[in-house]
Structure formats: C-alpha cells, structure tokens
CSV table of C-alpha atoms in Angstrom, one decimal:
chain,number,residue,atom,x,y,z
A,1,MET,CA,45.6,57.4,167.8
A,2,SER,CA,42.6,59.7,168.6
A,3,VAL,CA,40.0,57.4,166.8
A,4,LEU,CA,41.1,54.3,168.4
A,5,PRO,CA,39.3,54.8,171.8
A,6,LEU,CA,36.1,55.5,170.1
A,7,LEU,CA,36.6,52.4,167.9
A,8,ASP,CA,37.1,50.4,171.1
A,9,VAL,CA,34.0,51.7,172.7
A,10,GLY,CA,32.0,51.0,169.5
A,11,LEU,CA,33.6,47.5,169.4
A,12,ALA,CA,32.6,46.8,173.0
A,13,LEU,CA,29.1,48.0,172.5
A,14,LEU,CA,28.7,46.0,169.4
A,15,VAL,CA,30.0,42.9,171.2
A,16,VAL,CA,27.8,43.1,174.2
A,17,ALA,CA,24.7,44.0,171.7
A,18,VAL,CA,25.4,40.8,169.7
A,19,ALA,CA,25.8,38.7,172.8
A,20,THR,CA,22.5,40.0,174.0
A,21,TRP,CA,20.8,39.3,170.7
A,22,THR,CA,22.3,35.7,170.9
A,23,MET,CA,20.6,35.3,174.3
A,24,ALA,CA,17.3,37.0,173.3
A,25,ALA,CA,16.7,35.5,169.9
A,26,ARG,CA,13.4,33.5,169.9
A,27,ASP,CA,14.8,30.8,167.4
A,28,LEU,CA,17.7,28.6,167.9
A,29,PHE,CA,19.0,29.0,164.6
A,30,ALA,CA,19.1,32.8,164.7
A,31,SER,CA,20.9,32.5,168.1
A,32,VAL,CA,23.6,30.4,166.6
A,33,LEU,CA,24.1,32.8,163.7
A,34,GLY,CA,24.4,35.6,166.4
A,35,TYR,CA,27.0,33.5,168.2
A,36,VAL,CA,29.1,33.1,164.9
A,37,ALA,CA,29.0,36.8,164.6
A,38,TYR,CA,29.9,37.3,168.2
A,39,GLY,CA,33.0,35.1,167.9
A,40,LEU,CA,34.2,37.1,165.0
A,41,LEU,CA,33.8,40.3,166.8
A,42,LEU,CA,35.3,39.0,169.9
A,43,ALA,CA,38.4,38.1,167.9
A,44,LEU,CA,38.9,41.7,167.0
A,45,VAL,CA,38.7,42.4,170.9
A,46,TRP,CA,41.4,40.1,171.2
A,47,VAL,CA,43.6,41.8,168.7
A,48,ARG,CA,43.1,45.2,170.6
A,49,LEU,CA,44.4,43.3,173.6
A,50,HIS,CA,47.7,42.4,171.9
A,51,ALA,CA,46.4,38.7,171.5
A,52,PRO,CA,46.4,37.9,167.9
A,53,ASP,CA,47.0,34.2,168.8
A,54,ILE,CA,43.9,34.1,170.8
A,55,GLY,CA,42.1,36.1,168.1
A,56,LEU,CA,42.9,33.4,165.6
A,57,THR,CA,41.8,30.7,167.9
A,58,GLU,CA,38.4,32.4,168.8
A,59,ALA,CA,37.7,33.2,165.2
A,60,ALA,CA,38.3,29.5,164.0
A,61,VAL,CA,36.8,27.8,167.0
A,62,GLY,CA,34.5,30.2,168.8
A,63,GLY,CA,33.0,31.6,165.6
A,64,GLY,CA,33.6,28.9,163.0
A,65,VAL,CA,33.7,25.2,164.3
A,66,THR,CA,31.2,25.8,167.3
A,67,GLY,CA,28.9,27.4,164.8
A,68,VAL,CA,29.0,24.4,162.5
A,69,LEU,CA,28.6,22.1,165.6
A,70,LEU,CA,25.5,23.9,166.9
A,71,VAL,CA,23.8,24.3,163.4
A,72,THR,CA,24.5,20.7,162.8
A,73,ALA,CA,23.0,19.7,166.2
A,74,GLY,CA,19.9,22.0,165.6
A,75,LYS,CA,19.2,20.2,162.2
A,76,ARG,CA,19.5,16.8,163.7
A,77,LEU,CA,17.3,17.7,166.6
A,78,ASP,CA,14.7,19.1,163.9
A,79,ALA,CA,15.0,15.6,162.0
A,80,LEU,CA,14.3,13.9,165.3
A,81,LYS,CA,11.1,16.0,165.7
A,82,ALA,CA,12.1,16.1,169.5
A,83,ALA,CA,10.2,19.2,170.0
A,84,THR,CA,9.4,19.1,173.7
A,85,SER,CA,11.9,21.2,175.6
A,86,GLY,CA,10.4,22.0,179.0
A,87,ALA,CA,8.6,25.0,179.9
A,88,ALA,CA,10.2,28.5,180.2
A,89,PRO,CA,10.7,29.5,184.0
A,90,ARG,CA,8.2,31.7,185.6
A,91,LEU,CA,8.5,35.5,185.8
A,92,ARG,CA,9.6,35.2,189.2
A,93,VAL,CA,12.5,33.0,188.6
A,94,LYS,CA,13.5,35.2,185.5
A,95,ILE,CA,13.5,38.3,187.7
A,96,LEU,CA,15.9,36.3,190.2
A,97,ALA,CA,18.1,35.1,187.5
A,98,GLY,CA,18.3,38.7,186.1
A,99,ALA,CA,19.3,40.0,189.8
A,100,LEU,CA,21.8,37.2,190.3
A,101,SER,CA,23.4,37.8,186.8
A,102,ALA,CA,23.6,41.5,187.5
A,103,LEU,CA,25.2,41.0,190.8
A,104,VAL,CA,27.8,38.5,189.4
A,105,ALA,CA,28.7,40.8,186.5
A,106,GLY,CA,28.9,43.7,188.7
A,107,ALA,CA,31.2,42.0,191.2
A,108,LEU,CA,33.3,40.8,188.2
A,109,ALA,CA,33.5,44.4,186.9
A,110,PHE,CA,34.5,45.7,190.3
A,111,VAL,CA,37.4,43.1,190.5
A,112,VAL,CA,38.4,44.0,187.0
A,113,ALA,CA,38.6,47.7,187.9
A,114,SER,CA,40.6,46.9,191.1
A,115,LEU,CA,43.2,44.7,189.7
A,116,PRO,CA,46.5,45.1,191.6
A,117,THR,CA,49.1,47.6,190.1
A,118,PRO,CA,51.9,46.6,189.2
A,119,ALA,CA,50.3,43.6,187.8
A,120,PRO,CA,51.9,40.1,188.5
A,121,SER,CA,53.6,38.8,185.5
A,122,LEU,CA,55.2,35.5,184.2
A,123,ALA,CA,56.5,37.2,181.1
A,124,PRO,CA,60.2,36.9,182.1
A,125,GLN,CA,59.9,33.3,182.4
A,126,ALA,CA,58.1,33.1,179.1
A,127,ALA,CA,60.8,35.1,177.6
A,128,ALA,CA,63.4,32.8,179.0
A,129,ALA,CA,61.5,29.9,177.4
A,130,ALA,CA,61.2,31.5,174.1
A,131,ALA,CA,65.0,32.4,174.1
A,132,GLY,CA,66.0,28.9,175.6
A,133,PRO,CA,69.0,27.2,174.5
A,134,GLY,CA,68.5,26.0,170.9
A,135,ALA,CA,64.7,26.9,171.0
A,136,GLY,CA,65.0,30.3,169.3
A,137,LEU,CA,61.3,30.8,168.9
A,138,GLY,CA,60.0,34.2,168.1
A,139,ASN,CA,56.6,33.7,169.2
A,140,PRO,CA,56.6,33.5,173.1
A,141,ILE,CA,53.0,31.9,173.2
A,142,THR,CA,54.3,28.8,171.3
A,143,ALA,CA,57.2,28.7,173.6
A,144,VAL,CA,54.8,28.7,176.6
A,145,LEU,CA,52.6,26.1,175.0
A,146,ILE,CA,55.5,23.7,173.9
A,147,SER,CA,58.2,24.2,176.4
A,148,TYR,CA,57.2,26.3,179.5
A,149,ARG,CA,53.8,24.6,180.2
A,150,ALA,CA,54.3,21.6,177.9
A,151,PHE,CA,52.5,19.2,180.3
A,152,ASP,CA,49.2,21.4,179.9
A,153,THR,CA,49.3,21.3,176.2
A,154,MET,CA,49.9,17.5,176.1
A,155,LEU,CA,47.0,16.9,178.4
A,156,GLU,CA,44.8,19.3,176.4
A,157,LYS,CA,45.5,17.0,173.2
A,158,ILE,CA,44.6,14.0,175.3
A,159,VAL,CA,41.2,15.8,176.4
A,160,LEU,CA,40.5,16.3,172.6
A,161,ALA,CA,41.0,12.5,172.2
A,162,LEU,CA,38.8,11.5,175.2
A,163,ALA,CA,36.1,14.1,174.0
A,164,VAL,CA,36.1,12.1,170.7
A,165,LEU,CA,36.0,8.8,172.4
A,166,GLY,CA,33.2,10.2,174.6
A,167,ILE,CA,31.1,11.3,171.7
A,168,TRP,CA,31.6,8.0,170.0
A,169,SER,CA,30.5,6.2,173.1
A,170,VAL,CA,27.2,7.9,173.1
A,171,GLY,CA,26.2,6.1,169.8
A,172,ALA,CA,24.2,2.9,169.8
A,173,ASP,CA,26.0,-0.3,170.4
A,174,ALA,CA,25.1,-1.8,167.1
A,175,ALA,CA,26.6,1.3,165.3
A,176,TRP,CA,30.1,0.9,166.9
A,177,GLY,CA,32.8,1.0,164.2
A,178,GLY,CA,30.6,2.6,161.5
A,179,ALA,CA,30.6,6.1,160.1
A,180,PRO,CA,28.8,9.2,161.7
A,181,ALA,CA,25.9,10.7,159.9
A,182,PRO,CA,26.8,13.0,157.1
A,183,LEU,CA,26.9,16.7,158.1
A,184,ARG,CA,24.3,17.3,155.5
A,185,LYS,CA,21.6,14.8,154.4
A,186,ALA,CA,20.5,16.6,151.3
A,187,ARG,CA,22.4,16.5,148.1
A,188,PRO,CA,24.6,19.8,148.1
A,189,ASP,CA,23.8,22.4,145.3
A,190,GLY,CA,26.4,23.5,142.8
A,191,ALA,CA,27.4,26.5,144.6
A,192,MET,CA,28.4,24.8,147.7
A,193,VAL,CA,30.5,22.1,145.7
A,194,LEU,CA,32.1,24.8,143.8
A,195,LEU,CA,32.9,26.8,147.0
A,196,ALA,CA,34.4,23.7,148.5
A,197,GLN,CA,36.5,22.9,145.5
A,198,ILE,CA,37.9,26.4,145.5
A,199,LEU,CA,38.1,27.1,149.1
A,200,ALA,CA,39.4,23.7,150.6
A,201,PRO,CA,42.7,23.7,148.8
A,202,ILE,CA,43.5,27.4,149.5
A,203,GLY,CA,42.3,26.9,153.1
A,204,ALA,CA,44.4,24.1,153.8
A,205,LEU,CA,47.5,25.8,152.3
A,206,ILE,CA,46.9,28.7,154.6
A,207,GLY,CA,46.4,26.4,157.6
A,208,VAL,CA,49.7,24.9,156.8
A,209,HIS,CA,51.2,28.3,156.6
A,210,ILE,CA,49.6,29.4,160.0
A,211,PHE,CA,51.2,26.3,161.6
A,212,TRP,CA,54.6,26.9,160.1
A,213,VAL,CA,54.9,30.6,161.0
A,214,GLY,CA,53.5,30.0,164.4
A,215,ALA,CA,57.1,29.4,165.7
A,216,ASP,CA,58.0,33.1,165.0
A,217,ALA,CA,54.7,34.9,164.6
A,218,PRO,CA,51.0,34.7,165.5
A,219,GLY,CA,49.6,31.3,164.7
A,220,GLY,CA,50.7,27.9,165.8
A,221,ALA,CA,49.6,24.1,165.8
A,222,PHE,CA,46.2,24.6,167.2
A,223,GLN,CA,45.2,27.6,165.0
A,224,GLY,CA,46.6,25.9,161.9
A,225,GLY,CA,44.9,22.5,162.6
A,226,ALA,CA,41.7,24.3,163.3
A,227,LEU,CA,41.7,25.7,159.8
A,228,LEU,CA,42.6,22.3,158.3
A,229,ALA,CA,39.7,20.9,160.2
A,230,ALA,CA,37.4,23.5,159.0
A,231,MET,CA,38.5,22.8,155.2
A,232,TRP,CA,37.7,19.1,155.9
A,233,MET,CA,34.3,19.9,157.2
A,234,VAL,CA,33.6,22.2,154.3
A,235,ALA,CA,34.3,19.4,151.9
A,236,MET,CA,32.1,17.1,153.9
A,237,MET,CA,29.4,19.4,153.7
A,238,ALA,CA,29.7,19.5,150.0
A,239,ARG,CA,29.6,15.7,149.9
A,240,LEU,CA,33.0,15.6,148.2
A,241,VAL,CA,34.3,13.3,151.0
A,242,GLU,CA,32.4,11.4,153.5
A,243,ALA,CA,33.1,11.1,157.2
A,244,PRO,CA,35.3,8.1,157.8
A,245,ARG,CA,34.2,5.0,159.7
A,246,ILE,CA,35.2,5.4,163.4
A,247,GLY,CA,36.8,1.8,163.4
A,248,SER,CA,39.4,3.0,160.8
A,249,ARG,CA,42.9,2.4,162.0
A,250,ALA,CA,44.3,5.4,160.1
A,251,LEU,CA,41.7,7.6,161.7
A,252,ARG,CA,42.5,6.4,165.3
A,253,LEU,CA,46.3,6.7,164.7
A,254,ALA,CA,45.9,10.3,163.5
A,255,LEU,CA,43.7,11.1,166.6
A,256,ILE,CA,46.4,10.0,169.1
A,257,SER,CA,49.5,10.6,167.2
A,258,GLY,CA,49.6,14.3,168.6
A,259,PRO,CA,49.7,13.4,172.4
A,260,ALA,CA,51.6,10.2,171.7
A,261,VAL,CA,54.5,11.9,169.8
A,262,PHE,CA,54.6,14.6,172.5
A,263,LEU,CA,54.6,12.2,175.3
A,264,ALA,CA,57.4,10.1,173.7
A,265,VAL,CA,59.5,13.1,173.0
A,266,GLY,CA,58.8,14.2,176.7
A,267,LEU,CA,60.0,10.9,177.9
A,268,ALA,CA,63.1,10.9,175.7
A,269,GLY,CA,63.8,14.3,177.4
A,270,ILE,CA,64.7,12.4,180.6
A,271,ALA,CA,67.4,10.5,178.8
A,272,MET,CA,68.6,13.2,176.5
A,273,ALA,CA,68.2,16.4,178.5
A,274,GLY,CA,67.9,15.4,182.2
A,275,SER,CA,64.2,16.0,182.8
A,276,PHE,CA,60.8,15.2,181.6
A,277,PHE,CA,59.8,17.4,178.7
A,278,ALA,CA,63.3,19.0,178.6
A,279,PHE,CA,64.4,19.4,175.0
A,280,PRO,CA,68.2,18.9,174.3
A,281,PRO,CA,69.5,22.5,173.2
A,282,ALA,CA,71.2,21.2,170.1
A,283,PHE,CA,67.9,20.5,168.3
A,284,ALA,CA,65.2,22.0,170.4
A,285,LYS,CA,63.5,23.9,167.6
A,286,ALA,CA,63.4,21.0,165.2
A,287,LEU,CA,61.9,18.7,167.9
A,288,ILE,CA,59.4,21.3,168.8
A,289,LEU,CA,58.3,21.6,165.1
A,290,PHE,CA,58.2,17.8,165.0
A,291,ILE,CA,55.7,17.5,168.0
A,292,GLU,CA,53.7,20.4,166.4
A,293,THR,CA,53.3,18.6,163.2
A,294,PHE,CA,51.7,15.7,164.7
A,295,MET,CA,49.5,18.0,167.0
A,296,VAL,CA,48.2,19.8,163.8
A,297,LEU,CA,47.3,16.3,162.5
A,298,SER,CA,45.4,15.3,165.7
A,299,VAL,CA,43.6,18.6,165.9
A,300,ALA,CA,42.6,18.5,162.1
A,301,VAL,CA,41.1,15.1,162.7
A,302,ALA,CA,39.6,15.5,166.2
A,303,LEU,CA,37.5,18.6,165.5
A,304,PRO,CA,35.5,17.3,162.5
A,305,MET,CA,35.0,14.0,164.2
A,306,MET,CA,33.5,15.9,167.2
A,307,VAL,CA,31.3,17.9,165.0
A,308,ALA,CA,30.3,14.7,163.0
A,309,GLY,CA,29.1,13.0,166.2
A,310,PRO,CA,28.6,9.4,167.1
A,311,PRO,CA,28.5,6.6,164.4
A,312,GLU,CA,25.0,6.4,162.8
A,313,GLY,CA,22.4,3.6,162.8
A,314,GLY,CA,21.4,0.7,164.9
A,315,GLN,CA,19.2,2.7,167.2
A,316,GLU,CA,17.9,0.7,170.1
A,317,PRO,CA,14.3,1.4,171.3
B,1,MET,CA,39.2,54.5,180.2
B,2,ASN,CA,41.9,52.4,178.5
B,3,ALA,CA,41.3,49.4,176.1
B,4,SER,CA,42.1,46.6,178.7
B,5,LEU,CA,39.7,48.0,181.4
B,6,LEU,CA,37.0,48.3,178.6
B,7,ALA,CA,37.6,44.8,177.6
B,8,GLY,CA,37.4,43.6,181.2
B,9,LEU,CA,34.0,45.4,181.6
B,10,VAL,CA,32.8,43.7,178.4
B,11,GLY,CA,33.9,40.3,179.9
B,12,ALA,CA,31.9,40.9,183.0
B,13,ALA,CA,29.0,41.9,181.0
B,14,LEU,CA,29.3,38.6,178.9
B,15,VAL,CA,29.4,36.5,182.0
B,16,GLY,CA,26.2,38.2,183.5
B,17,LEU,CA,24.5,37.8,180.0
B,18,GLY,CA,25.4,34.2,179.8
B,19,LEU,CA,24.5,33.3,183.4
B,20,TYR,CA,21.0,34.8,182.7
B,21,GLY,CA,20.6,32.7,179.5
B,22,LEU,CA,21.8,29.6,181.2
B,23,ILE,CA,19.0,29.8,183.9
B,24,ALA,CA,16.2,31.3,181.8
B,25,HIS,CA,16.4,29.1,178.5
B,26,PRO,CA,14.6,25.8,178.9
B,27,HIS,CA,16.3,24.5,175.7
B,28,PRO,CA,19.4,22.6,176.4
B,29,LEU,CA,21.3,23.8,173.1
B,30,ARG,CA,20.5,27.4,174.2
B,31,LYS,CA,21.8,26.7,177.6
B,32,LEU,CA,25.1,25.3,176.1
B,33,LEU,CA,25.3,28.5,173.9
B,34,ALA,CA,24.8,30.6,177.1
B,35,PHE,CA,27.5,28.7,179.0
B,36,ASN,CA,29.8,29.3,176.1
B,37,LEU,CA,29.1,33.0,176.6
B,38,VAL,CA,30.2,32.7,180.2
B,39,GLY,CA,33.4,31.0,179.2
B,40,SER,CA,34.4,33.6,176.7
B,41,GLY,CA,33.6,36.4,179.2
B,42,VAL,CA,36.0,34.7,181.8
B,43,PHE,CA,38.6,34.2,178.9
B,44,LEU,CA,38.4,38.0,178.3
B,45,VAL,CA,38.9,38.9,181.9
B,46,PHE,CA,41.9,36.6,182.1
B,47,GLY,CA,43.1,38.3,178.8
B,48,VAL,CA,43.0,41.7,180.5
B,49,VAL,CA,45.1,40.1,183.2
B,50,ALA,CA,47.6,39.0,180.4
B,51,ARG,CA,47.7,42.5,179.0
B,52,ARG,CA,48.3,44.1,182.2
B,53,GLY,CA,51.2,41.7,183.0
B,54,ALA,CA,53.2,43.2,180.0
B,55,ALA,CA,56.9,42.9,180.9
B,56,ALA,CA,60.2,41.7,179.6
B,57,GLY,CA,59.8,43.4,176.4
B,58,TYR,CA,56.3,42.0,175.5
B,59,ALA,CA,53.3,43.9,175.3
B,60,PHE,CA,51.3,41.0,177.2
B,61,ASP,CA,52.1,38.3,179.5
B,62,PRO,CA,52.3,35.0,177.2
B,63,VAL,CA,51.6,32.5,180.0
B,64,PRO,CA,47.8,33.6,180.6
B,65,GLN,CA,47.4,34.0,176.8
B,66,ALA,CA,48.7,30.3,176.3
B,67,MET,CA,46.2,29.3,178.9
B,68,VAL,CA,43.4,30.9,177.3
B,69,ILE,CA,44.1,29.1,174.0
B,70,THR,CA,44.1,25.9,175.9
B,71,GLY,CA,41.0,26.8,177.5
B,72,ILE,CA,39.1,27.6,174.2
B,73,VAL,CA,40.2,24.2,172.9
B,74,VAL,CA,38.9,22.4,176.0
B,75,ALA,CA,35.6,24.5,176.1
B,76,PHE,CA,35.0,23.3,172.5
B,77,ALA,CA,35.7,19.7,173.3
B,78,ALA,CA,33.2,19.9,176.3
B,79,SER,CA,30.7,21.6,174.2
B,80,ALA,CA,30.8,18.9,171.5
B,81,LEU,CA,30.4,16.3,174.2
B,82,ALA,CA,27.4,18.1,175.6
B,83,VAL,CA,25.8,18.3,172.1
B,84,ALA,CA,26.3,14.4,171.7
B,85,LEU,CA,24.7,13.8,175.0
B,86,ILE,CA,21.7,16.2,174.2
B,87,LEU,CA,21.1,14.4,170.9
B,88,ARG,CA,21.3,11.0,172.6
B,89,LEU,CA,18.7,12.5,175.1
B,90,ALA,CA,16.4,13.4,172.3
B,91,VAL,CA,16.8,9.9,170.7
B,92,ALA,CA,16.2,8.2,174.0
B,93,SER,CA,13.3,10.2,175.5
B,94,GLY,CA,11.7,11.8,172.4
B,95,GLY,CA,12.3,15.2,173.9
B,96,VAL,CA,15.1,17.5,175.2
B,97,SER,CA,13.5,18.6,178.4
B,98,LEU,CA,15.8,18.8,181.4
B,99,ASP,CA,12.8,19.1,183.7
B,100,PRO,CA,12.4,15.8,185.7
B,101,GLN,CA,8.7,16.4,186.0
B,102,GLY,CA,8.6,17.5,182.2
B,103,PRO,CA,6.6,15.5,179.5
B,104,ALA,CA,9.5,13.1,179.0
B,105,GLY,CA,10.0,13.0,182.7
B,106,ARG,CA,11.6,9.8,183.8
B,107,ASP,CA,14.2,9.4,181.0
B,108,ALA,CA,15.3,13.1,181.1
B,109,GLY,CA,15.7,12.9,185.0
B,110,GLU,CA,18.0,9.8,184.5
B,111,MET,CA,20.2,11.3,181.8
B,112,GLU,CA,20.5,14.6,183.6
C-alpha cells in the first residue's frame, strides 16, 4: 500500500499534463490524439475511485469513439478546404480567460476540499434495488440504471436516437435516405484489413461478454454496446462493410428497439407489478436482461451512425 | 492527501483547463474538445462524491456512478451533433469561423 499514493500522484500529474497538452497543441490532429490518451488515463483514475464501470465507459467512449469522431471530422474539414477559422483572441482576452479559468478551478477545488462529512449517500436505496425481489443483481450500478433510475436510462436511449435523427437532419435534402460518407475515402491498406478481420470478431465477443457479466460484475449494456459499436467502426474503416443507408428499415428498427422495448416493459409493469417501471418479482432478472439486450443493439447501432454523420451527396449551393 | 481528494483536485484543474481552451481557441472543433474536458472534470468531481458516499457495504455510492455513465453517453451524443453542425457550417459558409464579423461573416452568424 505504500507505493499506491505515489502512483496516485503520478497518475494525477500525468492526466493534468496530457490535458494541458491537448489544449496547447498547435495542430488539431495532435490535440485529438492527446485527448484519446487522456481518456485512457482518466479510465485509470476512475478505477482508483472504485468505479470500474465508469472506467470502461470512459475508455470506450471518451478515449475511443470520441477520438474516431474528431479524427473523422478533422479529415472531412480538410477535404472541404474550409480553412478560415476566425482569429485567435487578443492577449488581453487570453489573460482574462486565464484568470477566469483559474478562479473557477480554484473555487471548485475549494468545494471539493470542503465536502461535508459524513457524506450524503443513496447507497442503501441502491442496495435495496440490487437485492430487490427477484432481481438478484450483483452489480449495483446495473440495478440503479435499470431499476432504481429506470426512467433516466430510458430517456438517455431516446437522447441517442434523437441525436442520430438530428445528425441525419443536418444533411442536404436531396441526400435523405442515402448512406453516410465512408469513414475513410482511400482504399485501406492490407494491415488495416487484417487488423479488422482479426480484431472485430474477438472484440464483438468481448463486447457481448461485458454486457452479459454486467448483471453481476463491472460492465453492462452500454459498455458492451460501445465495444460492439467500435468493432463495427473498425470494419467500416477497413471497408469490409459500408455504412448502411439511413432509409433502411432494419437500421431504424434497431435504433429505436432499445427505448421502445424498455418503454413497453415499463408500461407492462403497471399491469403486472402495480407501477410504471416496476418489474414482477418472479422474473425481474430475465426481464432486465431482455431490456438490456435491445439496449445493446441500439447503442451498437447509434454510436457508429453518429460518427458516420449525415447522408452524403446532394449538396445544395 | 487521499486518492479521492486528489481526484477531485484533478477534476477542478480539468474544468479550469477546458474553460480556458473553450474561450481561447478560435476553431470550433478545438472548442468542442475543450468542452469535453470541462465535462470530464465535472464527472470526476461527481465521482469523488460517489466515492465519499460509500455505505451499505459498497465502496462507493452507485447512484452518482450510474448518473456519470448516463452523462458520458449524453455528452458523446451532444458532441456528435455538434460535429455534424460544424461540418454543415463549413459546407454552407466555406469556413468554420464562429466570429460574426469574420471572413465568412453572415452565414456563420446565422448558424451560430
């Protein structure tokens, strides 16, 4: 235990240093790479806070998928030759911004250092939800997401569907129903194809595993779905598969299946268990896994479609 | 100094860094990255709250942790929408300036 505090301090310094580099880098691509490294380091900080579930999410989304999103966006901006990006603010503004940022960070640090003891906690309620009749979930976070705060989780999946709809709507009218631009225009080289052929099946298997063990161990529907989404994106980058047309019925059904099944089971709870989002004790766990299966599907489809962007073509002047 | 206080201070520093980047960088994709830095700093502070709320046999309070997971997902969805809007701005105005008086003035002002 004597080395651990030193490791903590080193990790903290490293996270802040990489974050500073991300902000200071001159080049957009360099700063995106910094951000990916930052996401992975932050996942380690989460593990030290006893939050492996958040660490998995941060590594998959903060590091991986957001990195692909920003790299793809940077490449597409380059292709548009849209170089004008406004002038940097004057020195006076920068100094003011620095002072304001330092003030905010200082105030936040003060708040963190003076949090009340004993800290307020909802852990007993979460424990009750986890051990709830018939649920028997070993992972309290899954219990909170699906049972104690079920409504939040369902709305979050609706937000995903709305974001995809918003991104599609940004495309040109004439392109509606078509496919998004490929993640990579160029023909991929052999190494990328080989990587995708080997990595994607293994990654997909691990994704399903993380979802399945999420009931009792760190993991869950979102983390597993994000991994499946990443594997689909790897396959799309290697051009092994192409992005589907946004008019495809199967794609749309997969997108809304998560929130739709969740809502349907929630409504059925009124009849079967007496309240909205209540699960009948006899088969609560089976129902929870049933809902989560469709949530995995929705997440695995929504994330790549968000990265792929609006349908291509039909640019109006 | 224990691990959770240290993480809280890192969160505060990240919020400060991100806020500075959000104001100082003219490029909207850099602003978006900076905003994500602010977001992860806030999540980290909330994670400290979760760690301090250890009770009922858990080493953490599961409720804030679950909310952070939801938050990360929603933050990603918002970022993806922002990227789509930035690319559309570039197509529509030939630039990504957010400055209404900038080179691509009128269009940028309208899309802001």
